[in-house]
Amino acid sequence: MTELTQSISQVYEQPLNERVRLLLRLEIIFLQAIRHKQARNQYETQMCLDALFALLNLTNRYELRSEILKELERIRSMLVQLLREENANAEKIDGTLIELQTCADILHGLDSKHIDRIRNIEFLNIIKQRNIHDTGSYLFEIPELQYWLLQAESHREKQIQKWLDDFMPFKRAIDFLLSLIRDSASPEVMIAENGIYLKTIDSRLHMHQLLRVRVDENYNVYPRISGGKHRFAIRFMEQIQADTRPKQTEKNVRFSLQTCVL
């Protein structure tokens, strides 16, 4: 079965290794930053700066550039080998290799001192230390922010964009890597009998990276996905109200599954 008809709901994703988990986290953080970068009010400022602080934290905690470069090189090596096969789509592979190399070159040329400079901006550190994103934080506690919010909207957006620009090489590489991973598998239609689907993975042959599940909204269920290198389980849960405990459905659930391998 390869097609799933009728209306399809949200895609649910489960990373199968830490590198992909990190890429997904960063994708969401970048989305939050860009969506709220206009900083038109305290809420948008709060959301955007929270994302900026998360980017600063992750680039400080992880060897982020090194991790992304390793993934770019791993995929590049795999595609070079694939290019030698008789039925390889040379044009498509060549285009992918060019973008992989472009992402790598941009990251190699990234000056980490620019991000360190942002990390040491006193205005940002004052806001971070006073926990603007925590419940109970108010503008009267942060007059620096209150004054900044009085500036023209275009001025605030320009300033935030300037801070975010130094992270854009990461975003370009992350977006491209995740698009390759997500496109690496075609969706297959599966049946979860009594609400559960189990599968063993042969990790000797491939590096499984990501599970993607779509389910018809008419089932009124959501997938709870757990897994690792060797096996995974998908349990479809029912939750009538937010304040009730979810339970595994007893229905046979027809769903679409992508087991992404790259």
Tab-separated table of C-alpha atoms in Angstrom:
chain	number	residue	atom	x	y	z
A	1	MET	CA	0.000	0.000	0.000
A	2	THR	CA	1.508	3.321	-1.008
A	3	GLU	CA	-1.339	5.864	-0.948
A	4	LEU	CA	-3.527	7.238	1.784
A	5	THR	CA	-6.774	8.872	0.733
A	6	GLN	CA	-9.054	11.321	2.535
A	7	SER	CA	-7.959	14.237	4.685
A	8	ILE	CA	-4.561	14.005	6.356
A	9	SER	CA	-3.652	15.779	9.548
A	10	GLN	CA	-0.429	17.157	10.966
A	11	VAL	CA	2.852	15.355	10.329
A	12	TYR	CA	4.335	13.861	13.498
A	13	GLU	CA	8.100	13.350	13.516
A	14	GLN	CA	10.431	11.301	15.695
A	15	PRO	CA	14.225	11.592	15.343
A	16	LEU	CA	16.166	8.350	15.693
A	17	ASN	CA	19.531	9.868	16.581
A	18	GLU	CA	20.814	12.878	18.486
A	19	ARG	CA	22.118	14.742	15.453
A	20	VAL	CA	18.714	14.802	13.765
A	21	ARG	CA	17.094	15.697	17.091
A	22	LEU	CA	19.383	18.731	17.280
A	23	LEU	CA	18.576	19.733	13.688
A	24	LEU	CA	14.833	19.579	14.401
A	25	ARG	CA	15.210	21.675	17.549
A	26	LEU	CA	17.156	24.299	15.639
A	27	GLU	CA	14.597	24.341	12.831
A	28	ILE	CA	11.849	25.193	15.328
A	29	ILE	CA	13.984	27.835	17.048
A	30	PHE	CA	14.761	29.551	13.737
A	31	LEU	CA	11.079	29.467	12.801
A	32	GLN	CA	10.166	31.149	16.091
A	33	ALA	CA	12.847	33.821	15.696
A	34	ILE	CA	11.899	34.717	12.133
A	35	ARG	CA	8.157	34.663	12.780
A	36	HIS	CA	8.470	37.213	15.607
A	37	LYS	CA	11.469	39.289	14.501
A	38	GLN	CA	9.346	42.413	13.892
A	39	ALA	CA	9.079	42.719	17.698
A	40	ARG	CA	5.887	44.787	17.411
A	41	ASN	CA	5.022	44.307	21.081
A	42	GLN	CA	6.330	42.734	24.274
A	43	TYR	CA	5.043	39.278	23.320
A	44	GLU	CA	6.790	39.205	19.934
A	45	THR	CA	9.952	40.617	21.490
A	46	GLN	CA	9.774	37.948	24.171
A	47	MET	CA	9.366	35.135	21.627
A	48	CYS	CA	12.102	36.392	19.309
A	49	LEU	CA	14.667	37.053	22.035
A	50	ASP	CA	13.866	33.702	23.632
A	51	ALA	CA	14.742	32.065	20.303
A	52	LEU	CA	17.909	34.158	20.003
A	53	PHE	CA	18.994	33.108	23.501
A	54	ALA	CA	18.330	29.464	22.567
A	55	LEU	CA	20.553	29.826	19.495
A	56	LEU	CA	23.314	31.359	21.603
A	57	ASN	CA	22.956	28.564	24.135
A	58	LEU	CA	23.058	25.753	21.570
A	59	THR	CA	26.036	27.195	19.709
A	60	ASN	CA	27.805	27.431	23.065
A	61	ARG	CA	26.886	23.929	24.299
A	62	TYR	CA	27.473	22.013	21.081
A	63	GLU	CA	30.224	22.070	18.500
A	64	LEU	CA	27.415	23.055	16.185
A	65	ARG	CA	29.465	23.955	13.144
A	66	SER	CA	31.450	20.723	13.467
A	67	GLU	CA	28.281	18.619	13.850
A	68	ILE	CA	26.657	20.111	10.764
A	69	LEU	CA	29.850	19.836	8.702
A	70	LYS	CA	30.124	16.149	9.642
A	71	GLU	CA	26.584	15.527	8.420
A	72	LEU	CA	27.190	17.454	5.197
A	73	GLU	CA	30.342	15.416	4.553
A	74	ARG	CA	28.638	12.107	5.397
A	75	ILE	CA	25.897	12.747	2.858
A	76	ARG	CA	28.377	14.074	0.285
A	77	SER	CA	30.455	10.878	0.516
A	78	MET	CA	27.352	8.730	0.165
A	79	LEU	CA	26.191	10.631	-2.930
A	80	VAL	CA	29.628	10.423	-4.561
A	81	GLN	CA	29.443	6.638	-4.218
A	82	LEU	CA	25.878	6.635	-5.522
A	83	LEU	CA	26.989	8.643	-8.554
A	84	ARG	CA	29.097	5.690	-9.674
A	85	GLU	CA	26.061	3.439	-10.022
A	86	GLU	CA	24.762	2.819	-13.519
A	87	ASN	CA	21.205	4.089	-12.974
A	88	ALA	CA	22.119	7.117	-10.862
A	89	ASN	CA	20.348	10.410	-11.589
A	90	ALA	CA	23.558	12.327	-12.246
A	91	GLU	CA	21.905	15.712	-12.784
A	92	LYS	CA	19.979	15.598	-9.501
A	93	ILE	CA	22.949	14.273	-7.540
A	94	ASP	CA	25.277	16.911	-8.987
A	95	GLY	CA	22.855	19.662	-7.965
A	96	THR	CA	22.675	18.259	-4.449
A	97	LEU	CA	26.462	18.001	-4.225
A	98	ILE	CA	26.817	21.642	-5.271
A	99	GLU	CA	24.451	22.820	-2.533
A	100	LEU	CA	26.158	20.577	0.044
A	101	GLN	CA	29.503	22.104	-0.866
A	102	THR	CA	28.071	25.623	-0.785
A	103	CYS	CA	26.668	25.069	2.713
A	104	ALA	CA	30.003	23.643	3.859
A	105	ASP	CA	31.990	26.539	2.370
A	106	ILE	CA	29.758	29.119	4.059
A	107	LEU	CA	30.114	27.376	7.425
A	108	HIS	CA	33.887	27.098	7.043
A	109	GLY	CA	34.002	30.839	6.386
A	110	LEU	CA	31.862	31.698	9.414
A	111	ASP	CA	33.664	33.892	11.954
A	112	SER	CA	32.646	32.642	15.406
A	113	LYS	CA	33.779	35.962	16.898
A	114	HIS	CA	30.622	37.561	15.518
A	115	ILE	CA	28.442	35.220	17.595
A	116	ASP	CA	30.673	35.770	20.630
A	117	ARG	CA	30.110	39.502	20.176
A	118	ILE	CA	26.333	38.993	20.312
A	119	ARG	CA	26.750	36.806	23.384
A	120	ASN	CA	28.515	39.685	25.150
A	121	ILE	CA	26.011	42.457	24.328
A	122	GLU	CA	25.067	44.001	27.679
A	123	PHE	CA	21.481	44.818	26.639
A	124	LEU	CA	20.779	41.174	25.772
A	125	ASN	CA	22.449	39.877	28.908
A	126	ILE	CA	20.350	42.163	31.103
A	127	ILE	CA	17.165	40.824	29.517
A	128	LYS	CA	18.365	37.230	29.747
A	129	GLN	CA	19.380	37.546	33.401
A	130	ARG	CA	16.031	39.027	34.350
A	131	ASN	CA	14.204	36.185	32.657
A	132	ILE	CA	11.868	38.093	30.350
A	133	HIS	CA	10.427	34.807	29.119
A	134	ASP	CA	9.469	33.608	32.615
A	135	THR	CA	5.971	34.113	33.958
A	136	GLY	CA	5.858	37.129	36.227
A	137	SER	CA	8.395	39.259	34.371
A	138	TYR	CA	7.157	42.772	33.685
A	139	LEU	CA	8.430	45.748	31.747
A	140	PHE	CA	8.868	47.877	34.885
A	141	GLU	CA	11.571	45.396	35.945
A	142	ILE	CA	13.473	45.916	32.684
A	143	PRO	CA	13.488	49.633	31.790
A	144	GLU	CA	16.123	48.941	29.120
A	145	LEU	CA	13.599	46.789	27.268
A	146	GLN	CA	10.743	49.214	27.897
A	147	TYR	CA	12.789	52.008	26.310
A	148	TRP	CA	13.797	49.788	23.380
A	149	LEU	CA	10.144	48.942	22.698
A	150	LEU	CA	9.431	52.669	22.348
A	151	GLN	CA	11.787	52.853	19.367
A	152	ALA	CA	10.426	52.597	15.829
A	153	GLU	CA	9.327	49.109	14.810
A	154	SER	CA	11.611	49.252	11.765
A	155	HIS	CA	14.572	50.046	14.037
A	156	ARG	CA	13.885	47.038	16.278
A	157	GLU	CA	13.411	44.679	13.345
A	158	LYS	CA	16.627	45.897	11.726
A	159	GLN	CA	18.541	45.341	14.970
A	160	ILE	CA	17.150	41.841	15.470
A	161	GLN	CA	17.847	40.923	11.855
A	162	LYS	CA	21.446	42.063	12.334
A	163	TRP	CA	21.793	39.672	15.276
A	164	LEU	CA	20.131	36.811	13.406
A	165	ASP	CA	22.216	37.278	10.254
A	166	ASP	CA	25.237	35.666	11.899
A	167	PHE	CA	23.200	32.472	12.419
A	168	MET	CA	21.829	32.269	8.864
A	169	PRO	CA	24.644	30.003	7.557
A	170	PHE	CA	23.478	27.435	10.126
A	171	LYS	CA	19.858	27.842	9.038
A	172	ARG	CA	20.668	27.319	5.362
A	173	ALA	CA	22.545	24.092	6.069
A	174	ILE	CA	19.942	22.819	8.544
A	175	ASP	CA	17.033	23.473	6.170
A	176	PHE	CA	18.835	21.702	3.338
A	177	LEU	CA	19.843	18.692	5.436
A	178	LEU	CA	16.321	18.223	6.787
A	179	SER	CA	14.814	18.515	3.308
A	180	LEU	CA	17.166	15.759	2.097
A	181	ILE	CA	16.328	13.545	5.060
A	182	ARG	CA	12.567	14.060	4.732
A	183	ASP	CA	12.651	13.388	0.982
A	184	SER	CA	14.735	10.231	1.362
A	185	ALA	CA	11.712	7.953	1.865
A	186	SER	CA	8.371	7.627	0.121
A	187	PRO	CA	5.298	7.355	2.351
A	188	GLU	CA	3.825	3.892	2.821
A	189	VAL	CA	0.385	3.090	4.164
A	190	MET	CA	0.421	0.856	7.234
A	191	ILE	CA	-2.139	-0.565	9.639
A	192	ALA	CA	-1.728	-0.261	13.395
A	193	GLU	CA	-3.782	-3.171	14.714
A	194	ASN	CA	-5.515	-2.283	17.962
A	195	GLY	CA	-3.696	1.018	17.812
A	196	ILE	CA	-0.110	-0.238	17.797
A	197	TYR	CA	2.533	-0.705	15.105
A	198	LEU	CA	5.931	-2.294	15.805
A	199	LYS	CA	8.921	-2.617	13.499
A	200	THR	CA	12.493	-3.864	13.821
A	201	ILE	CA	15.217	-1.955	11.977
A	202	ASP	CA	18.281	-3.552	10.417
A	203	SER	CA	20.799	-0.921	11.457
A	204	ARG	CA	23.657	-2.820	9.780
A	205	LEU	CA	22.465	-1.770	6.341
A	206	HIS	CA	21.344	1.826	6.807
A	207	MET	CA	21.442	4.710	9.239
A	208	HIS	CA	17.773	5.353	9.990
A	209	GLN	CA	17.325	8.964	10.962
A	210	LEU	CA	13.709	10.055	11.147
A	211	LEU	CA	10.172	8.691	11.337
A	212	ARG	CA	7.308	10.711	9.870
A	213	VAL	CA	3.695	9.736	10.560
A	214	ARG	CA	0.486	11.123	9.070
A	215	VAL	CA	-2.927	9.986	10.235
A	216	ASP	CA	-6.409	10.875	9.043
A	217	GLU	CA	-7.908	13.393	11.458
A	218	ASN	CA	-11.190	11.477	11.401
A	219	TYR	CA	-9.618	8.768	13.593
A	220	ASN	CA	-9.363	11.333	16.413
A	221	VAL	CA	-6.023	9.923	17.522
A	222	TYR	CA	-2.403	11.041	17.635
A	223	PRO	CA	0.744	8.883	17.458
A	224	ARG	CA	3.064	8.400	20.404
A	225	ILE	CA	6.340	7.370	18.788
A	226	SER	CA	9.251	5.752	20.590
A	227	GLY	CA	12.305	4.178	19.094
A	228	GLY	CA	16.023	3.921	18.604
A	229	LYS	CA	18.581	2.378	16.289
A	230	HIS	CA	17.106	-1.129	16.273
A	231	ARG	CA	13.325	-0.882	16.624
A	232	PHE	CA	10.446	1.509	17.007
A	233	ALA	CA	6.849	1.496	18.181
A	234	ILE	CA	3.937	3.722	17.210
A	235	ARG	CA	0.983	3.775	19.578
A	236	PHE	CA	-2.092	5.734	18.571
A	237	MET	CA	-3.627	7.525	21.510
A	238	GLU	CA	-7.107	8.837	22.197
A	239	GLN	CA	-7.625	11.889	24.386
A	240	ILE	CA	-11.142	13.257	24.433
A	241	GLN	CA	-10.334	16.235	26.674
A	242	ALA	CA	-7.039	17.894	27.563
A	243	ASP	CA	-7.635	17.212	31.264
A	244	THR	CA	-8.261	13.475	30.793
A	245	ARG	CA	-5.593	10.805	30.650
A	246	PRO	CA	-4.813	9.594	27.109
A	247	LYS	CA	-5.233	5.915	26.334
A	248	GLN	CA	-4.196	3.697	23.453
A	249	THR	CA	-7.007	3.267	20.974
A	250	GLU	CA	-8.441	-0.161	20.249
A	251	LYS	CA	-9.149	0.781	16.623
A	252	ASN	CA	-7.210	-0.498	13.647
A	253	VAL	CA	-5.614	2.734	12.449
A	254	ARG	CA	-4.582	3.251	8.833
A	255	PHE	CA	-1.701	5.698	8.602
A	256	SER	CA	1.133	6.897	6.385
A	257	LEU	CA	4.716	6.181	7.442
A	258	GLN	CA	8.028	7.473	6.162
A	259	THR	CA	11.120	5.738	7.522
A	260	CYS	CA	13.759	8.221	6.434
A	261	VAL	CA	17.178	6.776	5.664
A	262	LEU	CA	20.037	8.763	4.215
